[in-house]
Amino acid sequence: MGRRILVLPLVLGAGVLLSACATLSEEECVTSDWRTLGESDGANGRPVNFVAQHQAACSKHGIEPDLSAWRSGWDAGIASFCTPENGARIGARGGSYQNSCPLDLKAGFEEPYRAHKRVYDADRRVGDLQGRIDRLRDEIDTLDDEKAERGKRRELRRLRDDLWDAEDDLRRAEQDLLLARFAERAAG
C-alpha cells in the first residue's frame, strides 16, 4: 500500500513535466499565426532549429505547422534580436545566447555580447569571492581551535589572492569594453 502511495505522485509529476515540455497546445497548433510565432521566436533569440519543437508538439495532435511562414517570421524576428545594442544589453545583464544569429548578423551581435558578458562574469566573480572572504572571516572569529584557525587563515590568504586576480580580470574586461566602444565611435 505504501509503495502505491509513493508511485502515484511520481507518475503524476512526470506527466506534468512532460506536458510542460510541449511548446504549443493543440489549440495553439490549430490557431497560431505561424509567421507571428516565428517572428516571436526569432525576436527572443531562439535558434532556427527551434521550430522542430513546435513540429513535435503539433504532430502529437496530427497538425503540421506552416514551416515557410514560420521561417519568414523567424528571419524578421532574428534580425531584430541580432543587433549590437541587443548583444550589449543581454551580455551586460548576464543573459545567455544560443548561438542563433545568422552569419551576416553574427559578429555585430556577438562582439558586444561577449565584451559585456565578460564584464558581468568578472564582476560576479569578484562579488562571490568577497562574500566567501566575509563568511570565512566570520567563521575564523568563532574558532577556538588554533590548528583549525591556521587552516582557515591559509584559506583566507588563498581567497584574497583569488580576489586580487578576479579584480584584475574585471579591470581588464572593463578596459577592453571601453576600448571597443572607443573604436566603434571612431569607426562610425
PDB file of C-alpha atoms in Angstrom:
ATOM      1  CA  MET A   1       0.000   0.000   0.000  1.00  0.00           C
ATOM      2  CA  GLY A   2       2.776   2.457   0.976  1.00  0.00           C
ATOM      3  CA  ARG A   3       4.571   1.871  -2.327  1.00  0.00           C
ATOM      4  CA  ARG A   4       1.476   2.732  -4.352  1.00  0.00           C
ATOM      5  CA  ILE A   5       1.135   5.998  -2.489  1.00  0.00           C
ATOM      6  CA  LEU A   6       4.707   6.918  -3.398  1.00  0.00           C
ATOM      7  CA  VAL A   7       4.442   5.838  -7.039  1.00  0.00           C
ATOM      8  CA  LEU A   8       1.266   7.792  -7.816  1.00  0.00           C
ATOM      9  CA  PRO A   9       2.777  11.251  -7.151  1.00  0.00           C
ATOM     10  CA  LEU A  10       5.834  10.275  -9.225  1.00  0.00           C
ATOM     11  CA  VAL A  11       3.691   9.230 -12.181  1.00  0.00           C
ATOM     12  CA  LEU A  12       1.526  12.344 -11.942  1.00  0.00           C
ATOM     13  CA  GLY A  13       4.598  14.565 -11.585  1.00  0.00           C
ATOM     14  CA  ALA A  14       6.223  13.011 -14.656  1.00  0.00           C
ATOM     15  CA  GLY A  15       3.080  13.681 -16.670  1.00  0.00           C
ATOM     16  CA  VAL A  16       3.063  17.314 -15.637  1.00  0.00           C
ATOM     17  CA  LEU A  17       6.740  17.673 -16.554  1.00  0.00           C
ATOM     18  CA  LEU A  18       6.244  16.075 -19.948  1.00  0.00           C
ATOM     19  CA  SER A  19       3.290  18.303 -20.788  1.00  0.00           C
ATOM     20  CA  ALA A  20       5.314  21.342 -19.709  1.00  0.00           C
ATOM     21  CA  CYS A  21       7.935  20.450 -22.351  1.00  0.00           C
ATOM     22  CA  ALA A  22       5.498  20.979 -25.229  1.00  0.00           C
ATOM     23  CA  THR A  23       5.932  24.384 -26.830  1.00  0.00           C
ATOM     24  CA  LEU A  24       2.332  24.561 -28.042  1.00  0.00           C
ATOM     25  CA  SER A  25      -1.030  23.150 -27.030  1.00  0.00           C
ATOM     26  CA  GLU A  26      -3.390  21.554 -29.553  1.00  0.00           C
ATOM     27  CA  GLU A  27      -5.423  24.770 -29.714  1.00  0.00           C
ATOM     28  CA  GLU A  28      -2.292  26.831 -30.307  1.00  0.00           C
ATOM     29  CA  CYS A  29      -1.206  24.457 -33.068  1.00  0.00           C
ATOM     30  CA  VAL A  30      -4.542  24.993 -34.805  1.00  0.00           C
ATOM     31  CA  THR A  31      -4.938  28.742 -34.282  1.00  0.00           C
ATOM     32  CA  SER A  32      -1.347  30.021 -34.421  1.00  0.00           C
ATOM     33  CA  ASP A  33      -0.302  32.567 -36.984  1.00  0.00           C
ATOM     34  CA  TRP A  34       2.915  30.765 -37.890  1.00  0.00           C
ATOM     35  CA  ARG A  35       4.614  33.867 -39.241  1.00  0.00           C
ATOM     36  CA  THR A  36       3.931  35.774 -35.996  1.00  0.00           C
ATOM     37  CA  LEU A  37       5.084  32.795 -33.940  1.00  0.00           C
ATOM     38  CA  GLY A  38       8.298  32.572 -35.966  1.00  0.00           C
ATOM     39  CA  GLU A  39       8.879  36.299 -35.547  1.00  0.00           C
ATOM     40  CA  SER A  40       8.418  35.987 -31.788  1.00  0.00           C
ATOM     41  CA  ASP A  41      10.805  33.024 -31.626  1.00  0.00           C
ATOM     42  CA  GLY A  42      13.417  34.935 -33.625  1.00  0.00           C
ATOM     43  CA  ALA A  43      12.983  38.141 -31.612  1.00  0.00           C
ATOM     44  CA  ASN A  44      13.598  36.087 -28.461  1.00  0.00           C
ATOM     45  CA  GLY A  45      16.847  34.721 -29.887  1.00  0.00           C
ATOM     46  CA  ARG A  46      15.710  31.166 -30.349  1.00  0.00           C
ATOM     47  CA  PRO A  47      17.756  29.246 -32.921  1.00  0.00           C
ATOM     48  CA  VAL A  48      16.304  28.371 -36.310  1.00  0.00           C
ATOM     49  CA  ASN A  49      16.001  24.702 -35.302  1.00  0.00           C
ATOM     50  CA  PHE A  50      13.565  25.672 -32.506  1.00  0.00           C
ATOM     51  CA  VAL A  51      10.741  25.088 -34.983  1.00  0.00           C
ATOM     52  CA  ALA A  52      11.381  21.360 -34.539  1.00  0.00           C
ATOM     53  CA  GLN A  53       9.960  21.655 -31.015  1.00  0.00           C
ATOM     54  CA  HIS A  54       6.790  23.196 -32.426  1.00  0.00           C
ATOM     55  CA  GLN A  55       6.642  20.413 -35.019  1.00  0.00           C
ATOM     56  CA  ALA A  56       6.952  17.774 -32.303  1.00  0.00           C
ATOM     57  CA  ALA A  57       4.270  19.399 -30.146  1.00  0.00           C
ATOM     58  CA  CYS A  58       1.834  19.765 -33.045  1.00  0.00           C
ATOM     59  CA  SER A  59       2.489  16.349 -34.561  1.00  0.00           C
ATOM     60  CA  LYS A  60       1.124  14.816 -31.343  1.00  0.00           C
ATOM     61  CA  HIS A  61      -2.211  16.359 -32.379  1.00  0.00           C
ATOM     62  CA  GLY A  62      -1.894  15.484 -36.073  1.00  0.00           C
ATOM     63  CA  ILE A  63      -1.220  19.087 -37.064  1.00  0.00           C
ATOM     64  CA  GLU A  64       1.547  20.171 -39.432  1.00  0.00           C
ATOM     65  CA  PRO A  65       2.972  23.689 -38.865  1.00  0.00           C
ATOM     66  CA  ASP A  66       3.389  26.119 -41.759  1.00  0.00           C
ATOM     67  CA  LEU A  67       7.179  25.976 -41.859  1.00  0.00           C
ATOM     68  CA  SER A  68       7.685  28.559 -44.609  1.00  0.00           C
ATOM     69  CA  ALA A  69       5.520  31.117 -42.772  1.00  0.00           C
ATOM     70  CA  TRP A  70       7.345  30.365 -39.506  1.00  0.00           C
ATOM     71  CA  ARG A  71      10.744  30.765 -41.218  1.00  0.00           C
ATOM     72  CA  SER A  72       9.701  34.046 -42.825  1.00  0.00           C
ATOM     73  CA  GLY A  73       8.691  35.368 -39.418  1.00  0.00           C
ATOM     74  CA  TRP A  74      11.838  33.980 -37.760  1.00  0.00           C
ATOM     75  CA  ASP A  75      14.021  35.780 -40.328  1.00  0.00           C
ATOM     76  CA  ALA A  76      12.373  39.092 -39.423  1.00  0.00           C
ATOM     77  CA  GLY A  77      12.485  38.417 -35.678  1.00  0.00           C
ATOM     78  CA  ILE A  78      16.096  37.276 -35.556  1.00  0.00           C
ATOM     79  CA  ALA A  79      17.136  40.439 -37.428  1.00  0.00           C
ATOM     80  CA  SER A  80      15.662  42.493 -34.575  1.00  0.00           C
ATOM     81  CA  PHE A  81      17.386  40.277 -31.993  1.00  0.00           C
ATOM     82  CA  CYS A  82      20.869  40.171 -33.533  1.00  0.00           C
ATOM     83  CA  THR A  83      21.757  43.851 -33.166  1.00  0.00           C
ATOM     84  CA  PRO A  84      24.874  45.223 -31.467  1.00  0.00           C
ATOM     85  CA  GLU A  85      22.694  47.075 -28.946  1.00  0.00           C
ATOM     86  CA  ASN A  86      20.829  43.927 -28.005  1.00  0.00           C
ATOM     87  CA  GLY A  87      24.057  41.948 -27.751  1.00  0.00           C
ATOM     88  CA  ALA A  88      25.413  44.563 -25.329  1.00  0.00           C
ATOM     89  CA  ARG A  89      22.182  44.608 -23.307  1.00  0.00           C
ATOM     90  CA  ILE A  90      21.944  40.829 -22.971  1.00  0.00           C
ATOM     91  CA  GLY A  91      25.640  40.469 -22.139  1.00  0.00           C
ATOM     92  CA  ALA A  92      25.522  43.259 -19.547  1.00  0.00           C
ATOM     93  CA  ARG A  93      22.723  41.527 -17.650  1.00  0.00           C
ATOM     94  CA  GLY A  94      24.437  38.137 -17.875  1.00  0.00           C
ATOM     95  CA  GLY A  95      21.889  36.651 -20.254  1.00  0.00           C
ATOM     96  CA  SER A  96      22.565  33.532 -22.257  1.00  0.00           C
ATOM     97  CA  TYR A  97      22.940  33.377 -26.013  1.00  0.00           C
ATOM     98  CA  GLN A  98      22.007  30.285 -28.021  1.00  0.00           C
ATOM     99  CA  ASN A  99      24.304  30.970 -30.983  1.00  0.00           C
ATOM    100  CA  SER A 100      21.222  31.792 -33.023  1.00  0.00           C
ATOM    101  CA  CYS A 101      22.372  34.751 -35.125  1.00  0.00           C
ATOM    102  CA  PRO A 102      22.879  34.066 -38.845  1.00  0.00           C
ATOM    103  CA  LEU A 103      26.367  34.618 -40.248  1.00  0.00           C
ATOM    104  CA  ASP A 104      25.585  38.053 -41.692  1.00  0.00           C
ATOM    105  CA  LEU A 105      24.464  39.336 -38.245  1.00  0.00           C
ATOM    106  CA  LYS A 106      26.687  37.205 -36.012  1.00  0.00           C
ATOM    107  CA  ALA A 107      29.697  39.486 -35.473  1.00  0.00           C
ATOM    108  CA  GLY A 108      27.574  42.591 -34.929  1.00  0.00           C
ATOM    109  CA  PHE A 109      25.744  40.848 -32.084  1.00  0.00           C
ATOM    110  CA  GLU A 110      28.415  38.591 -30.614  1.00  0.00           C
ATOM    111  CA  GLU A 111      31.262  41.089 -30.199  1.00  0.00           C
ATOM    112  CA  PRO A 112      29.339  43.445 -27.875  1.00  0.00           C
ATOM    113  CA  TYR A 113      27.649  40.470 -26.215  1.00  0.00           C
ATOM    114  CA  ARG A 114      30.980  38.841 -25.337  1.00  0.00           C
ATOM    115  CA  ALA A 115      32.566  42.107 -24.163  1.00  0.00           C
ATOM    116  CA  HIS A 116      29.665  42.966 -21.858  1.00  0.00           C
ATOM    117  CA  LYS A 117      29.240  39.369 -20.669  1.00  0.00           C
ATOM    118  CA  ARG A 118      32.925  39.245 -19.764  1.00  0.00           C
ATOM    119  CA  VAL A 119      32.497  42.325 -17.540  1.00  0.00           C
ATOM    120  CA  TYR A 120      29.349  40.831 -15.998  1.00  0.00           C
ATOM    121  CA  ASP A 121      31.046  37.495 -15.285  1.00  0.00           C
ATOM    122  CA  ALA A 122      34.163  39.140 -13.836  1.00  0.00           C
ATOM    123  CA  ASP A 123      32.040  41.370 -11.600  1.00  0.00           C
ATOM    124  CA  ARG A 124      30.059  38.355 -10.353  1.00  0.00           C
ATOM    125  CA  ARG A 125      33.298  36.517  -9.578  1.00  0.00           C
ATOM    126  CA  VAL A 126      34.589  39.476  -7.559  1.00  0.00           C
ATOM    127  CA  GLY A 127      31.327  39.628  -5.617  1.00  0.00           C
ATOM    128  CA  ASP A 128      31.282  35.887  -4.989  1.00  0.00           C
ATOM    129  CA  LEU A 129      34.869  35.877  -3.718  1.00  0.00           C
ATOM    130  CA  GLN A 130      34.251  38.892  -1.489  1.00  0.00           C
ATOM    131  CA  GLY A 131      31.239  37.112   0.012  1.00  0.00           C
ATOM    132  CA  ARG A 132      33.283  33.966   0.642  1.00  0.00           C
ATOM    133  CA  ILE A 133      36.013  36.037   2.304  1.00  0.00           C
ATOM    134  CA  ASP A 134      33.490  37.795   4.546  1.00  0.00           C
ATOM    135  CA  ARG A 135      31.919  34.484   5.601  1.00  0.00           C
ATOM    136  CA  LEU A 136      35.339  32.963   6.271  1.00  0.00           C
ATOM    137  CA  ARG A 137      36.347  35.939   8.424  1.00  0.00           C
ATOM    138  CA  ASP A 138      33.186  35.499  10.471  1.00  0.00           C
ATOM    139  CA  GLU A 139      33.931  31.795  10.816  1.00  0.00           C
ATOM    140  CA  ILE A 140      37.518  32.473  11.953  1.00  0.00           C
ATOM    141  CA  ASP A 141      36.236  34.847  14.636  1.00  0.00           C
ATOM    142  CA  THR A 142      34.230  31.998  16.187  1.00  0.00           C
ATOM    143  CA  LEU A 143      37.008  29.350  16.190  1.00  0.00           C
ATOM    144  CA  ASP A 144      38.667  28.252  19.435  1.00  0.00           C
ATOM    145  CA  ASP A 145      40.964  25.634  17.879  1.00  0.00           C
ATOM    146  CA  GLU A 146      44.344  27.149  16.925  1.00  0.00           C
ATOM    147  CA  LYS A 147      45.097  24.490  14.288  1.00  0.00           C
ATOM    148  CA  ALA A 148      41.725  24.943  12.625  1.00  0.00           C
ATOM    149  CA  GLU A 149      42.191  28.712  12.709  1.00  0.00           C
ATOM    150  CA  ARG A 150      45.586  28.421  10.966  1.00  0.00           C
ATOM    151  CA  GLY A 151      43.990  26.327   8.226  1.00  0.00           C
ATOM    152  CA  LYS A 152      41.188  28.846   7.765  1.00  0.00           C
ATOM    153  CA  ARG A 153      43.694  31.727   7.641  1.00  0.00           C
ATOM    154  CA  ARG A 154      45.595  29.900   4.856  1.00  0.00           C
ATOM    155  CA  GLU A 155      42.319  29.524   3.006  1.00  0.00           C
ATOM    156  CA  LEU A 156      41.632  33.224   3.572  1.00  0.00           C
ATOM    157  CA  ARG A 157      45.020  34.167   2.065  1.00  0.00           C
ATOM    158  CA  ARG A 158      44.297  31.975  -0.960  1.00  0.00           C
ATOM    159  CA  LEU A 159      40.878  33.600  -1.404  1.00  0.00           C
ATOM    160  CA  ARG A 160      42.431  37.068  -1.144  1.00  0.00           C
ATOM    161  CA  ASP A 161      44.890  36.091  -3.900  1.00  0.00           C
ATOM    162  CA  ASP A 162      41.977  34.830  -5.990  1.00  0.00           C
ATOM    163  CA  LEU A 163      40.135  38.099  -5.317  1.00  0.00           C
ATOM    164  CA  TRP A 164      43.163  40.093  -6.423  1.00  0.00           C
ATOM    165  CA  ASP A 165      43.243  38.130  -9.697  1.00  0.00           C
ATOM    166  CA  ALA A 166      39.489  38.497 -10.168  1.00  0.00           C
ATOM    167  CA  GLU A 167      39.652  42.267  -9.627  1.00  0.00           C
ATOM    168  CA  ASP A 168      42.456  42.411 -12.196  1.00  0.00           C
ATOM    169  CA  ASP A 169      40.303  40.418 -14.653  1.00  0.00           C
ATOM    170  CA  LEU A 170      37.425  42.832 -14.040  1.00  0.00           C
ATOM    171  CA  ARG A 171      39.629  45.873 -14.678  1.00  0.00           C
ATOM    172  CA  ARG A 172      40.915  44.326 -17.928  1.00  0.00           C
ATOM    173  CA  ALA A 173      37.389  43.447 -19.060  1.00  0.00           C
ATOM    174  CA  GLU A 174      36.200  46.999 -18.343  1.00  0.00           C
ATOM    175  CA  GLN A 175      39.208  48.465 -20.170  1.00  0.00           C
ATOM    176  CA  ASP A 176      38.626  46.200 -23.174  1.00  0.00           C
ATOM    177  CA  LEU A 177      34.983  47.265 -23.227  1.00  0.00           C
ATOM    178  CA  LEU A 178      35.955  50.941 -23.157  1.00  0.00           C
ATOM    179  CA  LEU A 179      38.469  50.405 -25.964  1.00  0.00           C
ATOM    180  CA  ALA A 180      35.841  48.593 -28.046  1.00  0.00           C
ATOM    181  CA  ARG A 181      33.394  51.457 -27.531  1.00  0.00           C
ATOM    182  CA  PHE A 182      36.063  53.990 -28.489  1.00  0.00           C
ATOM    183  CA  ALA A 183      36.974  52.041 -31.633  1.00  0.00           C
ATOM    184  CA  GLU A 184      33.283  51.761 -32.541  1.00  0.00           C
ATOM    185  CA  ARG A 185      32.776  55.521 -32.201  1.00  0.00           C
ATOM    186  CA  ALA A 186      35.947  56.257 -34.170  1.00  0.00           C
ATOM    187  CA  ALA A 187      34.796  53.954 -36.984  1.00  0.00           C
ATOM    188  CA  GLY A 188      31.252  55.322 -37.019  1.00  0.00           C
TER     189      GLY A 188
END
